[in-house]
CSV table of C-alpha atoms in Angstrom, one decimal:
chain,number,residue,atom,x,y,z
O,247,MET,CA,8.9,18.4,29.0
O,248,ARG,CA,12.7,17.5,29.9
O,249,ILE,CA,11.5,13.1,30.0
O,250,PHE,CA,10.2,14.0,26.5
O,251,MET,CA,12.6,16.0,25.1
O,252,ALA,CA,15.7,13.4,26.4
O,253,VAL,CA,13.5,10.2,25.3
O,254,LEU,CA,14.0,12.3,21.9
O,255,GLY,CA,16.7,13.7,22.2
O,256,LEU,CA,18.3,9.6,23.0
O,257,GLY,CA,16.1,8.9,20.0
O,258,LEU,CA,17.7,10.6,17.7
O,259,ALA,CA,21.0,9.8,18.6
O,260,LEU,CA,20.4,6.4,18.2
O,261,ALA,CA,18.9,6.9,14.9
O,262,LEU,CA,21.6,8.6,13.6
O,263,ALA,CA,24.5,5.9,15.1
O,264,GLY,CA,22.4,3.0,13.8
O,265,GLY,CA,21.9,4.7,10.0
O,266,ALA,CA,26.1,5.2,10.1
O,267,VAL,CA,26.7,1.6,11.4
O,268,HIS,CA,23.9,0.4,8.1
O,269,ALA,CA,25.4,2.5,5.7
O,270,GLN,CA,24.8,1.6,1.9
O,271,THR,CA,27.7,2.0,-0.4
O,272,TYR,CA,26.6,1.8,-4.3
O,273,ARG,CA,29.5,1.9,-7.4
O,274,TRP,CA,27.7,2.9,-10.6
O,275,VAL,CA,30.2,4.2,-14.3
O,276,ASP,CA,29.6,7.7,-15.2
O,277,LYS,CA,29.5,9.2,-18.8
O,278,ASP,CA,33.6,8.6,-19.0
O,279,GLY,CA,33.6,4.9,-18.5
O,280,LYS,CA,34.9,5.6,-15.0
O,281,LYS,CA,33.6,3.5,-11.5
O,282,ARG,CA,32.3,5.5,-9.1
O,283,TYR,CA,30.7,4.9,-5.5
O,284,GLY,CA,28.4,6.6,-3.2
O,285,ASP,CA,26.4,6.5,-1.0
O,286,VAL,CA,23.8,7.9,-2.3
O,287,ALA,CA,23.3,7.1,-6.5
O,288,PRO,CA,23.1,9.8,-8.8
O,289,PRO,CA,19.6,10.0,-10.8
O,290,GLY,CA,19.2,8.1,-14.3
O,291,VAL,CA,22.6,5.3,-13.9
O,292,LYS,CA,22.5,1.9,-13.4
O,293,ALA,CA,24.1,1.3,-9.9
O,294,THR,CA,24.8,-1.8,-7.5
O,295,LEU,CA,24.8,-1.8,-4.3
O,296,VAL,CA,28.2,-3.1,-3.1
O,297,ASN,CA,28.2,-3.7,0.9
O,298,PRO,CA,24.4,-5.7,0.7
O,299,PRO,CA,22.2,-5.6,3.7
O,300,ALA,CA,22.2,-8.6,5.7
O,301,GLY,CA,18.7,-9.6,4.9
O,302,GLY,CA,20.4,-10.1,1.3
O,303,ALA,CA,18.1,-8.2,-1.4
O,304,GLN,CA,18.9,-5.0,-2.7
O,305,PRO,CA,16.6,-2.5,-1.7
O,306,ALA,CA,16.4,-1.2,-4.8
O,307,GLN,CA,15.1,-4.9,-5.8
O,308,ALA,CA,13.3,-5.5,-2.5
O,309,GLU,CA,10.9,-2.3,-3.5
O,310,LYS,CA,10.3,-3.0,-7.3
O,311,GLY,CA,9.2,-6.4,-6.1
O,312,ALA,CA,6.9,-5.3,-2.8
O,313,GLU,CA,5.1,-2.8,-5.5
O,314,ALA,CA,4.7,-5.5,-8.7
O,315,GLY,CA,2.6,-7.5,-5.5
O,316,LYS,CA,0.5,-4.7,-4.9
O,317,GLY,CA,-1.1,-4.0,-8.8
O,318,GLU,CA,-4.8,-4.5,-8.8
O,319,LYS,CA,-6.8,-5.2,-12.0
O,320,GLY,CA,-6.8,-1.7,-14.2
O,321,ALA,CA,-4.5,0.4,-11.3
O,322,GLU,CA,-1.5,1.9,-12.2
O,323,LYS,CA,2.2,0.7,-11.3
O,324,LYS,CA,3.9,2.7,-9.6
O,325,GLY,CA,8.2,4.0,-11.0
O,326,PRO,CA,10.7,3.3,-8.9
O,327,ALA,CA,11.0,5.2,-5.4
O,328,VAL,CA,13.2,8.2,-5.9
O,329,ALA,CA,16.6,8.4,-3.4
O,330,VAL,CA,15.9,10.7,-0.5
O,331,SER,CA,19.4,11.9,0.7
O,332,PRO,CA,20.9,11.5,4.1
O,333,GLU,CA,20.4,15.6,4.3
O,334,GLN,CA,17.1,15.6,3.7
O,335,ALA,CA,15.9,12.9,5.1
O,336,PHE,CA,17.6,14.1,8.7
O,337,ARG,CA,15.9,17.9,8.1
O,338,GLU,CA,12.7,15.7,6.9
O,339,ARG,CA,12.7,13.7,10.6
O,340,GLN,CA,13.5,16.7,12.6
O,341,LEU,CA,10.4,18.9,11.1
O,342,LYS,CA,8.4,16.2,12.3
O,343,ALA,CA,9.7,16.5,15.5
O,344,LYS,CA,9.6,19.8,15.8
O,345,GLU,CA,6.0,19.3,14.6
O,346,ALA,CA,5.4,16.8,17.1
O,347,GLN,CA,6.7,19.1,20.1
O,348,ASP,CA,4.9,21.2,18.8
O,349,LYS,CA,1.0,19.7,18.6
O,350,ALA,CA,2.1,18.4,22.5
O,351,GLU,CA,3.0,21.5,23.6
O,352,LYS,CA,0.1,23.0,22.4
O,353,GLU,CA,-2.0,20.1,23.5
O,354,ARG,CA,-0.9,20.7,26.7
O,355,LEU,CA,-1.1,24.6,27.3
O,356,ALA,CA,-5.2,24.1,26.1
O,357,ALA,CA,-5.9,21.4,29.1
O,358,GLU,CA,-4.0,23.6,31.3
O,359,GLN,CA,-6.6,26.2,30.4
O,360,LYS,CA,-9.0,24.1,30.8
O,361,LYS,CA,-8.1,23.1,34.1
O,362,GLN,CA,-8.4,27.1,35.3
O,363,ASN,CA,-11.3,27.8,33.0
O,364,CYS,CA,-12.8,24.7,35.5
O,365,ALA,CA,-12.0,25.9,38.6
O,366,ALA,CA,-13.0,29.8,37.9
O,367,ALA,CA,-16.7,28.5,36.7
O,368,GLN,CA,-16.7,26.3,40.0
O,369,ALA,CA,-15.8,29.0,42.3
O,370,SER,CA,-18.4,30.9,40.7
O,371,LEU,CA,-21.2,28.7,40.9
O,372,ARG,CA,-20.3,27.9,45.0
O,373,THR,CA,-20.2,31.5,45.6
O,374,LEU,CA,-24.0,32.6,43.5
O,375,GLU,CA,-25.3,29.1,45.3
O,376,SER,CA,-24.1,30.0,48.6
O,377,GLY,CA,-27.4,32.5,49.8
O,378,ARG,CA,-25.4,35.2,50.3
O,379,ARG,CA,-26.0,38.4,48.7
O,380,VAL,CA,-24.2,38.7,45.6
O,381,SER,CA,-23.6,42.7,43.4
O,382,ASN,CA,-22.1,44.3,41.1
O,383,ILE,CA,-20.7,47.2,39.7
O,384,ASP,CA,-23.3,49.4,37.0
O,385,ALA,CA,-21.5,51.4,34.1
O,386,LYS,CA,-21.7,54.5,36.8
O,387,GLY,CA,-19.6,53.2,39.5
O,388,GLU,CA,-22.2,52.2,41.7
O,389,ARG,CA,-22.6,48.4,43.4
O,390,VAL,CA,-26.2,47.0,42.5
O,391,VAL,CA,-27.2,44.0,44.4
O,392,LEU,CA,-29.2,41.3,42.3
O,393,ASP,CA,-32.1,40.1,42.8
O,394,GLU,CA,-33.6,36.1,42.7
O,395,SER,CA,-34.2,35.9,38.9
O,396,GLN,CA,-30.9,37.5,38.7
O,397,ILE,CA,-29.1,35.0,40.3
O,398,ASN,CA,-30.6,32.1,39.0
O,399,ALA,CA,-29.6,33.2,35.9
O,400,ARG,CA,-26.2,33.1,36.4
O,401,ILE,CA,-26.3,30.0,38.6
O,402,GLU,CA,-27.4,28.7,35.3
O,403,VAL,CA,-24.6,30.2,32.8
O,404,ALA,CA,-22.3,28.7,35.3
O,405,ARG,CA,-23.4,25.4,35.7
O,406,LYS,CA,-23.2,24.9,31.9
O,407,THR,CA,-19.5,26.3,31.7
O,408,ALA,CA,-18.4,24.3,34.9
O,409,GLY,CA,-20.3,21.2,32.2
O,410,GLU,CA,-17.7,21.9,29.9
O,411,SER,CA,-14.8,23.1,30.9
O,412,CYS,CA,-14.9,20.2,33.5
O,413,ASN,CA,-15.3,17.2,31.6
């Protein structure tokens, strides 16, 4: 678990550092006619990328080109993608990481429970098949020795439980 958390922390740190290095700046003209700059353009304005990535094409143009190639006969084309703020993207990544961590923890607990059930079923089966007398405590609190048919019935149940738990 510690290794998983260390790898997750390292990956998150690298993702955040990489995002800062590859930050994009947009330029647009606001309603007053003034030039504005920012890492996220407001919706409804025509923004241009000031420092384009090394690939050369602007992300908005690349998305439009990719969507145009996906069109099929009679299929509706999607509109331009909505810009996601860096904070919202960070929260989504955090949520996905937490969900993945919770899922891994549930799987680990289920595997541990299955292992314990397997060990208990095998121990019960060994006891029943040992040939020794097996007893039970009844409702009155008295010890009752099981007969052969009762032991055989319990052996079948123990084998079935061991088969389900140990596979």
